[in-house]
Structure formats: C-alpha cells, structure tokens
Tab-separated table of C-alpha atoms in Angstrom:
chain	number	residue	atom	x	y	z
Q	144	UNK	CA	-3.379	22.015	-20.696
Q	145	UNK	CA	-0.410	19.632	-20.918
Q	146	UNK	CA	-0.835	16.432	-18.488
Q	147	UNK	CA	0.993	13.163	-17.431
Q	148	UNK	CA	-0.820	10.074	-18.431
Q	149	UNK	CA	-0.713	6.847	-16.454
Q	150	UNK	CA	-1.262	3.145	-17.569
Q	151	UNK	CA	-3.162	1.417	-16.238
Q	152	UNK	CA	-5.241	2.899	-14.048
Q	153	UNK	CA	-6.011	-0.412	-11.926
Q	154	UNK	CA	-3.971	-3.014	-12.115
Q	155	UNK	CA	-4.767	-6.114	-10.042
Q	156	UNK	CA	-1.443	-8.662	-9.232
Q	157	UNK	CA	-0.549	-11.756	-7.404
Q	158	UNK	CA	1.514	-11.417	-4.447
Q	159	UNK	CA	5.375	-12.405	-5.851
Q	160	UNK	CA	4.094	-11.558	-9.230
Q	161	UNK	CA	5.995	-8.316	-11.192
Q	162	UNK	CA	4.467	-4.673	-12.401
Q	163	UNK	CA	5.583	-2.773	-14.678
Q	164	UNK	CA	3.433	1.228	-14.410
Q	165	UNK	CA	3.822	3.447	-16.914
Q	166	UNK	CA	3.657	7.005	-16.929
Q	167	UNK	CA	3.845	9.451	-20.239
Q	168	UNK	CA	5.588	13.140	-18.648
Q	169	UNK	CA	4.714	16.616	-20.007
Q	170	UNK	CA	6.432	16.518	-23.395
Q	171	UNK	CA	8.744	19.430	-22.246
Q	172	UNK	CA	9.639	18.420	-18.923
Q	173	UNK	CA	13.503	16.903	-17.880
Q	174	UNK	CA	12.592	15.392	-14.354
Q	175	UNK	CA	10.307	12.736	-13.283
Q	176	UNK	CA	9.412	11.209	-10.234
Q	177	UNK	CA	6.919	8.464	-8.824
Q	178	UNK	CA	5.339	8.885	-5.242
Q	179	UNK	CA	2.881	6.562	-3.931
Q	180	UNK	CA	0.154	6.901	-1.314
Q	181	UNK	CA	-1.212	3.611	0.240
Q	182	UNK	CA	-4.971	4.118	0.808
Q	183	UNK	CA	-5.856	6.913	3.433
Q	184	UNK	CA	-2.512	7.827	4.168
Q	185	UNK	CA	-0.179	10.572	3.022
Q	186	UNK	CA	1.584	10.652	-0.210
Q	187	UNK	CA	5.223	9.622	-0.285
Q	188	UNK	CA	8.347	10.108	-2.414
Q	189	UNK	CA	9.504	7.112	-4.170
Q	190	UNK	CA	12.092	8.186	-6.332
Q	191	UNK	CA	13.257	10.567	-8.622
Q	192	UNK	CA	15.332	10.665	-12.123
Q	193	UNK	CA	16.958	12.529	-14.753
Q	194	UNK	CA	19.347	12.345	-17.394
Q	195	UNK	CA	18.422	8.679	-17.268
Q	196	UNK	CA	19.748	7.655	-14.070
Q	197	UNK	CA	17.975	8.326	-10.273
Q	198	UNK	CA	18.557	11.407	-8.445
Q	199	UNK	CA	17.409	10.553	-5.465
Q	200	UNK	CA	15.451	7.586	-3.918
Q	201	UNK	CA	13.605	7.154	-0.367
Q	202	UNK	CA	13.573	4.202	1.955
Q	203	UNK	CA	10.679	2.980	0.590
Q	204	UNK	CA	12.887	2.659	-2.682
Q	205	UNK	CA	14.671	-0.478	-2.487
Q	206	UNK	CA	15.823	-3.444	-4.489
Q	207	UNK	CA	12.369	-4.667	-6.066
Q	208	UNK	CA	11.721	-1.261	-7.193
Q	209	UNK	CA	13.266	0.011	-10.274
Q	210	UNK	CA	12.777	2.975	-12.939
Q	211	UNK	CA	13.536	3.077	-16.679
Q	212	UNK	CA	12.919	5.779	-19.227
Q	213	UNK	CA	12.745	3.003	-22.054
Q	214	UNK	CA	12.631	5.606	-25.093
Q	215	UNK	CA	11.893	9.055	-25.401
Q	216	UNK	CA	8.602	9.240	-23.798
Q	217	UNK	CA	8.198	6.674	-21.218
Q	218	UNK	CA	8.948	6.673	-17.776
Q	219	UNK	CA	8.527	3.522	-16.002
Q	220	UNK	CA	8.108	1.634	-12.363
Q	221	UNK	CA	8.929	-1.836	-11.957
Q	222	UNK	CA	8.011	-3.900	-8.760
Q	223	UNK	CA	9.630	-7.242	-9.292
Q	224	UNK	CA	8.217	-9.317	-6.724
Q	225	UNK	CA	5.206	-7.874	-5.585
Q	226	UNK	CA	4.125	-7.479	-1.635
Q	227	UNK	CA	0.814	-6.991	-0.258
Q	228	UNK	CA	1.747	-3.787	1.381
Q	229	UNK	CA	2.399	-2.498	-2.305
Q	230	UNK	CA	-1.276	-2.305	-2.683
Q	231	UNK	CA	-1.448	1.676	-3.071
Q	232	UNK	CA	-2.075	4.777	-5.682
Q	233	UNK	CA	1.218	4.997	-7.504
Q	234	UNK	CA	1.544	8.645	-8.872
Q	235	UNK	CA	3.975	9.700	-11.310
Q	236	UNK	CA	4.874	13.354	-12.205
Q	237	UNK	CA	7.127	15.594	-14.006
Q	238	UNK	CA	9.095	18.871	-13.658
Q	239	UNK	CA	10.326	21.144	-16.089
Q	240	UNK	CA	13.455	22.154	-13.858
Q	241	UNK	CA	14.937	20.422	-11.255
Q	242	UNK	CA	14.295	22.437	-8.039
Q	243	UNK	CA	11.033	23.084	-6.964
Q	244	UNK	CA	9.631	26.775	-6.334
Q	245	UNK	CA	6.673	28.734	-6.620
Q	246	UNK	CA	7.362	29.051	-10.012
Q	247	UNK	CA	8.308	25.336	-10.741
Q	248	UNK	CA	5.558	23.038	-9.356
Q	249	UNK	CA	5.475	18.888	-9.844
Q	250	UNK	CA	2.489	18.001	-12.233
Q	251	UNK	CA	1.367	14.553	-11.322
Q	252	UNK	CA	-0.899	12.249	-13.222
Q	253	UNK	CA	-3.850	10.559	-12.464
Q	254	UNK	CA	-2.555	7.480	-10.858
Q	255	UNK	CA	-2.038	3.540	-11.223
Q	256	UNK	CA	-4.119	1.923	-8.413
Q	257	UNK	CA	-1.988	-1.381	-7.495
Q	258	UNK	CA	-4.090	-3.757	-5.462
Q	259	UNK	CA	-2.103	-6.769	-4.505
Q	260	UNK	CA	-3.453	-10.141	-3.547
J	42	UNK	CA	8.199	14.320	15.127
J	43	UNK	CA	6.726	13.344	11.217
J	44	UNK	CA	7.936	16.030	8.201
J	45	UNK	CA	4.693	18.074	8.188
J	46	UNK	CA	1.868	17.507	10.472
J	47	UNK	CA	-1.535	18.796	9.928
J	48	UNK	CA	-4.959	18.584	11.570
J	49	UNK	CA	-6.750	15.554	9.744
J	50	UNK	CA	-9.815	17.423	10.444
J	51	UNK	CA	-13.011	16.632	9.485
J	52	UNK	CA	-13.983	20.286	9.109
J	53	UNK	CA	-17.578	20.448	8.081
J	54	UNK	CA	-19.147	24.050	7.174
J	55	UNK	CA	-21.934	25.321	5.755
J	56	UNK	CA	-21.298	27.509	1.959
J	57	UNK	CA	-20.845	30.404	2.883
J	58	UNK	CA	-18.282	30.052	5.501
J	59	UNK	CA	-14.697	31.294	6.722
J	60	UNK	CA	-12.774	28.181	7.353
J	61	UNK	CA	-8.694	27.888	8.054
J	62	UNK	CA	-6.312	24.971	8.387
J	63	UNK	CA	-2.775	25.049	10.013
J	64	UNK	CA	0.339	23.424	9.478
J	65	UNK	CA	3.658	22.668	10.867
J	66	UNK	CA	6.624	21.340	9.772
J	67	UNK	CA	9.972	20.186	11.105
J	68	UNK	CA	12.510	20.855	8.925
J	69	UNK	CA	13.975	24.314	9.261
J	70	UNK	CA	15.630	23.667	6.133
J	71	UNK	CA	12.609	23.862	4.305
J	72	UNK	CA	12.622	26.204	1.445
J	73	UNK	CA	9.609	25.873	-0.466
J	74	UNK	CA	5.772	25.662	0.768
J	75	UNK	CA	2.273	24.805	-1.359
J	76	UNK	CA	-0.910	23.321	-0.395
J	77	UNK	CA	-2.674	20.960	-2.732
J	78	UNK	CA	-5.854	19.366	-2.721
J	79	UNK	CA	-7.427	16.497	-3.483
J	80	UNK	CA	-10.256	15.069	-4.750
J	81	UNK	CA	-11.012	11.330	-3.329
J	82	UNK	CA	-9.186	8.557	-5.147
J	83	UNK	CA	-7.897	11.862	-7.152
J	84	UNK	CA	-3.922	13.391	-7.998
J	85	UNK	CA	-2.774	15.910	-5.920
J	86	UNK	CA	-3.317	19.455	-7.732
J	87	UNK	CA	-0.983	22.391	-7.014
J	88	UNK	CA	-3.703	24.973	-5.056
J	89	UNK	CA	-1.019	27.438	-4.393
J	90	UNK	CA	2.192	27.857	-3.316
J	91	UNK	CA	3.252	30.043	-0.258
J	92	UNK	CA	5.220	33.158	-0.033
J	93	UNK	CA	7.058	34.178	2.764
J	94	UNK	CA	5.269	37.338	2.870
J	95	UNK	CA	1.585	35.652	2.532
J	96	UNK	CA	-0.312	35.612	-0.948
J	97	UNK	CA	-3.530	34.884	-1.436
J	98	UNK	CA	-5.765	33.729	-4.989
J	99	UNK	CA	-9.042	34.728	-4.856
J	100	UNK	CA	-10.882	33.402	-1.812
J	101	UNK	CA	-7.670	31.280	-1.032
J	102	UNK	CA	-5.486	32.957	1.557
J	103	UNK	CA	-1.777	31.437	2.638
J	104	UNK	CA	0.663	32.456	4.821
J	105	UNK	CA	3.878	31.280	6.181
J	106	UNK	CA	5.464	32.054	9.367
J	107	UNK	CA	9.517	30.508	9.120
J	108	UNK	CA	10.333	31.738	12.777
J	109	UNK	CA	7.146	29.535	14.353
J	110	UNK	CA	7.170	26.935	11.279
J	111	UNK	CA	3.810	27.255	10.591
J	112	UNK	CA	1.811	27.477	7.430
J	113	UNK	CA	-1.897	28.496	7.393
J	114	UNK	CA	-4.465	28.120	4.802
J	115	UNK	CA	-7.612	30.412	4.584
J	116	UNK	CA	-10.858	29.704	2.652
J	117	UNK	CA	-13.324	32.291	2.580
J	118	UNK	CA	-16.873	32.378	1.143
J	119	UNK	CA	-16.728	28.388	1.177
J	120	UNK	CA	-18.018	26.405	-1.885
J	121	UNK	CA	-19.870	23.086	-2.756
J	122	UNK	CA	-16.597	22.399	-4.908
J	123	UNK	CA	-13.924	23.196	-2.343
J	124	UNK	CA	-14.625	19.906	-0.783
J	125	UNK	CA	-11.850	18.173	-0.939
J	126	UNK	CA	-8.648	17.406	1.443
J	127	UNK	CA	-5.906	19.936	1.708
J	128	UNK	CA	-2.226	18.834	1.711
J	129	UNK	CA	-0.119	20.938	2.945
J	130	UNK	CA	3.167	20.134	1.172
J	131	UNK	CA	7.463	21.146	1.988
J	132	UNK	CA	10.505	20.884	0.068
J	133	UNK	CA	13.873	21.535	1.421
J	134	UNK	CA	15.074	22.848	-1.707
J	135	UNK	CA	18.395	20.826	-1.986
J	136	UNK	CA	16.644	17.486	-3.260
J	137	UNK	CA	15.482	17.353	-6.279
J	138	UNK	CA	11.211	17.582	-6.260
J	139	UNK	CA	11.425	15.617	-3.175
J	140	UNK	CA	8.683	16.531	-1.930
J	141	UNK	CA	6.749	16.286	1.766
J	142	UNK	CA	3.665	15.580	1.756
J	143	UNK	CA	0.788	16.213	5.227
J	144	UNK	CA	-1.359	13.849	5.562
J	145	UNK	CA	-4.298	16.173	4.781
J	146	UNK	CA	-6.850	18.484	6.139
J	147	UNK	CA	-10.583	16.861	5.125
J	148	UNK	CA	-13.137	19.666	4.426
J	149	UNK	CA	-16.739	19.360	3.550
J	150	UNK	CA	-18.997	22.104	2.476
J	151	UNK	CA	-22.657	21.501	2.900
J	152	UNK	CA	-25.282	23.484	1.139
C-alpha cells in the first residue's frame, strides 16, 4: 500500500535554532499538507499546498514557518527560529484531489517528533 | 465553542463489549465527516468516513445526524486491537483538506 514517509522521525533542536522536516507524498497525489499535534492534544492544520504555492494556512502558520516542494518528490517544513512550544508530532500528508470526501481521504505519514530545548 | 468536541473518555470495556462515542461539531457548514484512530505516539488512520444516511464496516457503526450536529461511533463485539483513541474528524468542504480534528475519544479493551 502506497505511504508518505517522514524524515526524521525525532529530531532534537535548540531553542532559536532552524528545522527543516521532510516528508516524501504518495507518488500520485497533487496536494499536501502538514498538521501538527503538540503532545496530548488534538491534531491541527498547519498548512496546505499545491501547484507549488500554499492554499491555505492556519494561525498557527506564520512567518517562521515555511513550505517548499524542492523537486519532484519532496515536500518540506521549515521552522526558522525555533520556539519551545514547537515541541510537537509534525504530520505531513497527501491527497490525490483537492476536496476531501468519502471517497478522497488525507493519507498522513508517520510523523517527525520535534522536541525543542 | 471549539470545531468538534468529543468526550475524552477513558472508556474501559471488557472484549466482548458494545461501546459508542458521540460527537458534535459547530460548523453547520460542515460537509464531510470520518473518524480516525490512533495508536499512541501513532498517525491518524482513516477508520471510516460518515454518510449522511449512516454506514457501518463490519463491527464499526457511524452515523450522522446534520439537523442535531452530531456524529456517533459504534463498536460492537470489542477487540484487544481496537484500543486506541478515536478522532472524530470535519471538513467544511470549501478549504482545501483542511481538516478538524476532536481531540479524541480514549478506549481500552481489556481481556
């Protein structure tokens, strides 16, 4: 069964120090997306792309966040200057289609654990 | 009032058992309902997405009711392996895989 892949799957940082995660979407899919879920809370939308630019991005989204789909199979999240509350499971997944249904679900990977000192 | 609200639980049952978890959300807009589950320190994994008119997969029941909001999960004939917690999960359908996530329903299943 087709999968996303996620590198690495811990990272450990320095507070003010940057991350780069990186995420490998279904081979077939056009839309990508990274949510993140800070430990024993819910999951949350981060921000979503296609056709190389963003779609759509939350609040949590801002300025020392960024996304880049570097070549043909990457799809990455950049924190520039990392924060403690960053510390959190960073998922990634992909779409085939844009809008989600029943019959067009978000496959996610396994996640990037950030932990933040 | 948060997106989608669910009972945190913990629901502990023996195998065996009958065991249902609810769901509300706030949006009206909302177009598209699943629950997922999730293993600890796990992805989220698609369980099943939910009809208007109520489907169900196996032992896994869902239903939907627009009018009150609601979304229900059922689980009958409970397993070691459906321990897990149980996201119930929205989309309005205009944004693009935005999804809305529950915070989760925690069951255990004890032998």
């Amino acid at each position: 069964e087709p999968e996303v892949t996620q590198t690495p799957s811990h990272q450990v940082t320095q507070m003010g120090q940057e991350v780069i995660l990186r995420c490998v979407p279904i081979s077939n899919h056009l839309y990508f997306y990274w949510y993140r879920q800070i430990l024993g809370q819910k999951v949350e939308f981060l921000v979503s792309f296609y056709n190389n630019e963003i779609s759509e991005k939350s609040e949590i989204f801002d300025d020392q966040f960024s996304v880049e789909r570097p070549d043909g199979s990457n799809f990455t999240l950049k924190i520039r200057s990392t924060k403690l509350e960053d510390s959190a499971m960073y998922f990634c997944a992909s779409s085939e289609i844009g809008t989600v249904s029943g019959a067009n679900v978000l496959t996610f990977g396994a996640g990037s654990r950030l932990t933040v000192l | 009032r948060k997106e989608v609200e669910q009972d945190p639980g913990p629901f502990n049952v023996p195998e065996g058992a009958t065991v249902a978890f609810n769901c509300t959300y706030s949006n009206s807009a909302s177009q598209s309902f699943f629950w997922y589950r999730q293993d600890c320190r796990k992805e989220p994994k698609l369980l099943m997405s939910v009809y208007s008119s109520g489907n169900e997969d196996g032992r896994f029941t869902a239903q939907l009711n627009r009018a009150s909001q609601y979304i229900s999960l059922l689980i009958r004939d409970s397993k070691l392996s459906d321990s897990a917690t149980y996201l119930c999960v929205v989309n309005r359908g205009s944004t693009l895989g935005r999804l809305y996530f529950g915070r989760g329903t925690q069951l255990t299943v004890w032998p």
